[in-house]
Amino acid sequence: MITGVLDDLRAESGVLDDLVADADWSLPTPAAGWTIAHQISHLRWTDRIAALAARDPGAFAEALESATGDLVDEGAREPVTLDEWRASREELAAALLAVPPGAKVPWFGPPMSPTSMATARLMETWAHGQDVADALGVVREPTRRLRHVAHIAVRAFGYAFLVNGLPVPDEPVRVELTGPGGEQWAWGPEEAADRITGPALDFCLLATQRRHRDDLAVTATGPTASAWLPIAQAFAGPPGPGRERS
């Protein structure tokens, strides 16, 4: 299973690689204070720290304990070349494939299986790729790989409430999304009264905080779904500020 996710991660990385290969990396992106160079440096840094977590959980824990500043922001400000990012992607893939069966990889949020870590890296690559695409004025073609992004957002349902200091609801939510080719993707009990529906692209843009909810065609029905949608996030760490309405 992980090999298929890694293949999709390579494909998603390849799309972004093509975007930045001949781009001006000094261009600002919608992420405040971040240029294209910061976006690529962040992805390279995260690949490397994830590879460390997979190879040596103890060293990963020590890196977190010894940190004196914002690791993520500092990592995004390290100089990076395209070749270095490409190398970090392969380093991560090799590290995840070498994780013993049944073992979890520690992370900034809950520990994850290697497959879930690869899914998370795909989500981040797609999300930061959206920032780069926006900076360049490029509209990317949605692909079936969005299912990975949507899946990790759905799996993070309880986490989204916890990081916002809210109790996790007991009521299930049915998520029904329309994929890029018109296919239907669904999570949660079919009989659930609470539902979230809409295009998969819009749900992914919302859960990665790349668009404001009012600019997207995602609908919540029921109190639990309505409480979740504004705080949905597909990433580990504290909730971000989101994006302004266009």
Short mmCIF file of C-alpha atoms in Angstrom, two decimals:
data_model
loop_
_atom_site.label_atom_id
_atom_site.label_comp_id
_atom_site.label_asym_id
_atom_site.label_seq_id
_atom_site.Cartn_x
_atom_site.Cartn_y
_atom_site.Cartn_z
CA MET A 1 0.00 0.00 0.00
CA ILE A 2 2.76 2.46 0.86
CA THR A 3 4.35 1.99 -2.55
CA GLY A 4 1.21 3.32 -4.25
CA VAL A 5 1.11 6.37 -1.97
CA LEU A 6 4.81 7.00 -2.58
CA ASP A 7 4.19 6.80 -6.33
CA ASP A 8 1.48 9.44 -5.95
CA LEU A 9 3.77 11.55 -3.77
CA ARG A 10 6.43 11.43 -6.48
CA ALA A 11 3.85 12.45 -9.07
CA GLU A 12 2.62 15.37 -6.95
CA SER A 13 6.19 16.45 -6.27
CA GLY A 14 6.88 16.26 -10.00
CA VAL A 15 4.06 18.71 -10.75
CA LEU A 16 5.53 21.24 -8.32
CA ASP A 17 9.04 20.51 -9.54
CA ASP A 18 7.96 21.47 -13.07
CA LEU A 19 6.38 24.69 -11.77
CA VAL A 20 9.47 25.90 -9.95
CA ALA A 21 12.23 24.63 -12.25
CA ASP A 22 12.37 27.86 -14.26
CA ALA A 23 10.47 30.17 -11.89
CA ASP A 24 11.70 33.20 -9.99
CA TRP A 25 12.04 31.82 -6.46
CA SER A 26 12.01 35.32 -4.97
CA LEU A 27 8.34 35.81 -5.85
CA PRO A 28 6.06 36.22 -2.81
CA THR A 29 3.36 33.60 -2.25
CA PRO A 30 0.00 33.94 -0.46
CA ALA A 31 1.64 32.65 2.75
CA ALA A 32 2.63 35.84 4.57
CA GLY A 33 6.38 36.42 4.44
CA TRP A 34 7.09 33.34 2.34
CA THR A 35 8.50 33.37 -1.18
CA ILE A 36 8.61 30.40 -3.52
CA ALA A 37 12.07 29.68 -2.09
CA HIS A 38 10.58 29.47 1.41
CA GLN A 39 7.93 27.02 0.19
CA ILE A 40 10.52 24.69 -1.36
CA SER A 41 12.88 25.03 1.59
CA HIS A 42 10.01 24.14 3.93
CA LEU A 43 9.21 21.01 1.94
CA ARG A 44 12.88 20.00 1.85
CA TRP A 45 13.24 20.55 5.61
CA THR A 46 10.06 18.61 6.39
CA ASP A 47 11.15 15.72 4.17
CA ARG A 48 14.42 15.54 6.05
CA ILE A 49 12.94 15.75 9.56
CA ALA A 50 10.32 13.14 8.59
CA ALA A 51 13.07 10.87 7.28
CA LEU A 52 14.91 11.33 10.58
CA ALA A 53 11.74 10.43 12.52
CA ALA A 54 11.37 7.28 10.43
CA ARG A 55 15.02 6.23 10.73
CA ASP A 56 15.77 7.27 14.31
CA PRO A 57 12.80 8.23 16.56
CA GLY A 58 15.17 9.00 19.42
CA ALA A 59 17.16 11.50 17.36
CA PHE A 60 13.91 13.07 16.21
CA ALA A 61 12.78 13.53 19.83
CA GLU A 62 16.14 15.06 20.72
CA ALA A 63 15.85 17.50 17.82
CA LEU A 64 12.48 18.67 19.12
CA GLU A 65 13.72 18.97 22.72
CA SER A 66 16.82 20.96 21.74
CA ALA A 67 14.97 23.39 19.49
CA THR A 68 15.13 26.97 20.73
CA GLY A 69 12.90 28.62 18.14
CA ASP A 70 10.18 27.88 15.60
CA LEU A 71 11.53 24.80 13.84
CA VAL A 72 9.14 25.08 10.92
CA ASP A 73 9.86 28.75 10.24
CA GLU A 74 13.60 28.30 10.68
CA GLY A 75 13.55 25.33 8.31
CA ALA A 76 11.76 27.39 5.66
CA ARG A 77 14.52 30.00 5.78
CA GLU A 78 17.39 27.63 5.06
CA PRO A 79 18.91 28.13 1.58
CA VAL A 80 17.85 25.34 -0.77
CA THR A 81 18.40 24.25 -4.36
CA LEU A 82 16.09 22.22 -6.55
CA ASP A 83 18.54 19.32 -6.50
CA GLU A 84 18.56 19.36 -2.69
CA TRP A 85 14.78 19.17 -2.57
CA ARG A 86 14.81 16.31 -5.07
CA ALA A 87 17.35 14.46 -2.93
CA SER A 88 15.29 14.95 0.23
CA ARG A 89 12.26 13.43 -1.47
CA GLU A 90 14.17 10.27 -2.28
CA GLU A 91 15.70 10.21 1.21
CA LEU A 92 12.24 10.27 2.74
CA ALA A 93 10.87 7.54 0.47
CA ALA A 94 13.76 5.24 1.35
CA ALA A 95 13.36 5.92 5.08
CA LEU A 96 9.62 5.19 5.04
CA LEU A 97 10.09 1.96 3.10
CA ALA A 98 12.61 0.81 5.74
CA VAL A 99 10.28 1.27 8.73
CA PRO A 100 9.64 -2.15 10.34
CA PRO A 101 6.13 -3.59 9.84
CA GLY A 102 3.69 -2.34 12.45
CA ALA A 103 5.96 0.47 13.67
CA LYS A 104 4.75 4.05 13.94
CA VAL A 105 6.65 7.19 12.98
CA PRO A 106 6.66 9.95 15.63
CA TRP A 107 5.57 13.39 14.49
CA PHE A 108 4.51 16.83 15.69
CA GLY A 109 0.98 15.47 16.06
CA PRO A 110 0.06 11.84 16.78
CA PRO A 111 2.48 9.11 15.59
CA MET A 112 1.68 7.78 12.12
CA SER A 113 2.19 4.67 10.09
CA PRO A 114 4.66 5.05 7.19
CA THR A 115 1.72 5.06 4.77
CA SER A 116 0.00 7.84 6.70
CA MET A 117 3.26 9.81 6.79
CA ALA A 118 3.59 9.50 3.02
CA THR A 119 -0.03 10.65 2.70
CA ALA A 120 0.72 13.64 4.93
CA ARG A 121 3.73 14.55 2.81
CA LEU A 122 1.59 14.38 -0.32
CA MET A 123 -0.97 16.66 1.33
CA GLU A 124 1.70 19.20 2.24
CA THR A 125 3.28 19.05 -1.20
CA TRP A 126 -0.09 19.69 -2.80
CA ALA A 127 -0.92 22.51 -0.35
CA HIS A 128 2.38 24.33 -0.70
CA GLY A 129 2.21 23.68 -4.41
CA GLN A 130 -1.06 25.61 -4.38
CA ASP A 131 0.78 28.58 -2.84
CA VAL A 132 3.38 28.40 -5.59
CA ALA A 133 0.75 28.04 -8.30
CA ASP A 134 -1.09 31.07 -6.93
CA ALA A 135 2.15 33.08 -6.90
CA LEU A 136 2.78 32.17 -10.53
CA GLY A 137 -0.83 32.68 -11.63
CA VAL A 138 -1.11 29.03 -12.66
CA VAL A 139 -4.24 26.89 -12.37
CA ARG A 140 -3.32 23.28 -11.69
CA GLU A 141 -5.40 20.44 -13.05
CA PRO A 142 -7.08 18.55 -10.18
CA THR A 143 -6.22 14.84 -10.05
CA ARG A 144 -7.36 11.75 -8.22
CA ARG A 145 -4.49 12.40 -5.80
CA LEU A 146 -6.85 14.82 -4.06
CA ARG A 147 -8.39 11.77 -2.44
CA HIS A 148 -5.28 11.46 -0.26
CA VAL A 149 -5.62 15.06 0.87
CA ALA A 150 -9.31 14.65 1.63
CA HIS A 151 -8.66 11.36 3.44
CA ILE A 152 -6.15 12.83 5.84
CA ALA A 153 -8.49 15.76 6.54
CA VAL A 154 -11.32 13.36 7.37
CA ARG A 155 -9.01 11.28 9.58
CA ALA A 156 -8.05 14.47 11.44
CA PHE A 157 -11.67 15.16 12.45
CA GLY A 158 -11.08 14.67 16.18
CA TYR A 159 -7.66 16.31 16.08
CA ALA A 160 -9.17 19.49 14.60
CA PHE A 161 -11.44 19.85 17.62
CA LEU A 162 -8.67 19.08 20.10
CA VAL A 163 -6.20 21.66 18.76
CA ASN A 164 -8.97 24.25 18.91
CA GLY A 165 -9.62 23.44 22.56
CA LEU A 166 -13.02 21.90 21.85
CA PRO A 167 -14.52 18.56 22.93
CA VAL A 168 -14.55 15.92 20.23
CA PRO A 169 -18.16 15.22 19.19
CA ASP A 170 -19.55 11.70 19.45
CA GLU A 171 -21.82 12.12 16.43
CA PRO A 172 -20.40 10.73 13.16
CA VAL A 173 -20.16 12.85 10.03
CA ARG A 174 -20.66 11.54 6.51
CA VAL A 175 -18.36 13.22 3.98
CA GLU A 176 -19.42 12.94 0.33
CA LEU A 177 -17.17 14.57 -2.25
CA THR A 178 -17.13 14.72 -6.03
CA GLY A 179 -13.73 13.87 -7.50
CA PRO A 180 -12.16 15.59 -10.52
CA GLY A 181 -13.62 13.06 -12.94
CA GLY A 182 -17.12 13.14 -11.46
CA GLU A 183 -16.50 10.09 -9.27
CA GLN A 184 -17.99 10.02 -5.78
CA TRP A 185 -15.77 9.66 -2.71
CA ALA A 186 -17.28 9.01 0.70
CA TRP A 187 -16.23 8.57 4.31
CA GLY A 188 -18.31 7.90 7.40
CA PRO A 189 -21.58 6.02 8.01
CA GLU A 190 -24.05 6.30 5.17
CA GLU A 191 -26.89 6.77 7.66
CA ALA A 192 -25.21 9.68 9.51
CA ALA A 193 -27.46 12.72 9.89
CA ASP A 194 -24.52 15.13 9.77
CA ARG A 195 -22.97 15.55 6.33
CA ILE A 196 -20.40 17.51 4.40
CA THR A 197 -20.77 17.60 0.63
CA GLY A 198 -19.14 19.36 -2.28
CA PRO A 199 -16.28 19.16 -4.79
CA ALA A 200 -13.20 17.34 -3.52
CA LEU A 201 -11.00 20.22 -4.68
CA ASP A 202 -12.95 22.73 -2.59
CA PHE A 203 -12.87 20.52 0.51
CA CYS A 204 -9.10 20.07 0.13
CA LEU A 205 -8.55 23.81 -0.34
CA LEU A 206 -10.56 24.42 2.82
CA ALA A 207 -8.86 21.75 4.96
CA THR A 208 -5.39 22.96 3.94
CA GLN A 209 -6.50 26.57 4.55
CA ARG A 210 -5.68 27.67 1.00
CA ARG A 211 -9.08 29.31 0.42
CA HIS A 212 -11.71 30.99 2.57
CA ARG A 213 -14.83 28.93 3.21
CA ASP A 214 -17.07 31.57 1.60
CA ASP A 215 -15.20 31.11 -1.69
CA LEU A 216 -15.86 27.37 -1.82
CA ALA A 217 -18.83 25.18 -2.65
CA VAL A 218 -18.66 22.99 0.46
CA THR A 219 -21.85 22.48 2.44
CA ALA A 220 -22.34 21.30 6.03
CA THR A 221 -25.61 19.79 7.25
CA GLY A 222 -26.20 19.21 10.96
CA PRO A 223 -24.62 20.72 14.09
CA THR A 224 -21.52 18.52 14.22
CA ALA A 225 -20.67 18.99 10.55
CA SER A 226 -21.32 22.73 10.90
CA ALA A 227 -18.96 22.90 13.88
CA TRP A 228 -16.25 20.91 12.10
CA LEU A 229 -16.17 22.63 8.73
CA PRO A 230 -14.81 26.02 9.93
CA ILE A 231 -11.97 24.34 11.86
CA ALA A 232 -11.18 21.40 9.54
CA GLN A 233 -7.46 20.97 9.00
CA ALA A 234 -5.42 18.34 7.24
CA PHE A 235 -2.12 19.25 8.90
CA ALA A 236 -0.48 18.68 12.30
CA GLY A 237 0.12 21.54 14.66
CA PRO A 238 -1.93 24.51 15.82
CA PRO A 239 -4.75 25.89 13.68
CA GLY A 240 -3.56 28.49 11.22
CA PRO A 241 -5.06 31.89 10.41
CA GLY A 242 -6.51 30.69 7.10
CA ARG A 243 -6.96 32.93 4.09
CA GLU A 244 -8.95 36.07 3.53
CA ARG A 245 -12.14 36.00 1.48
CA SER A 246 -11.48 36.88 -2.16
#
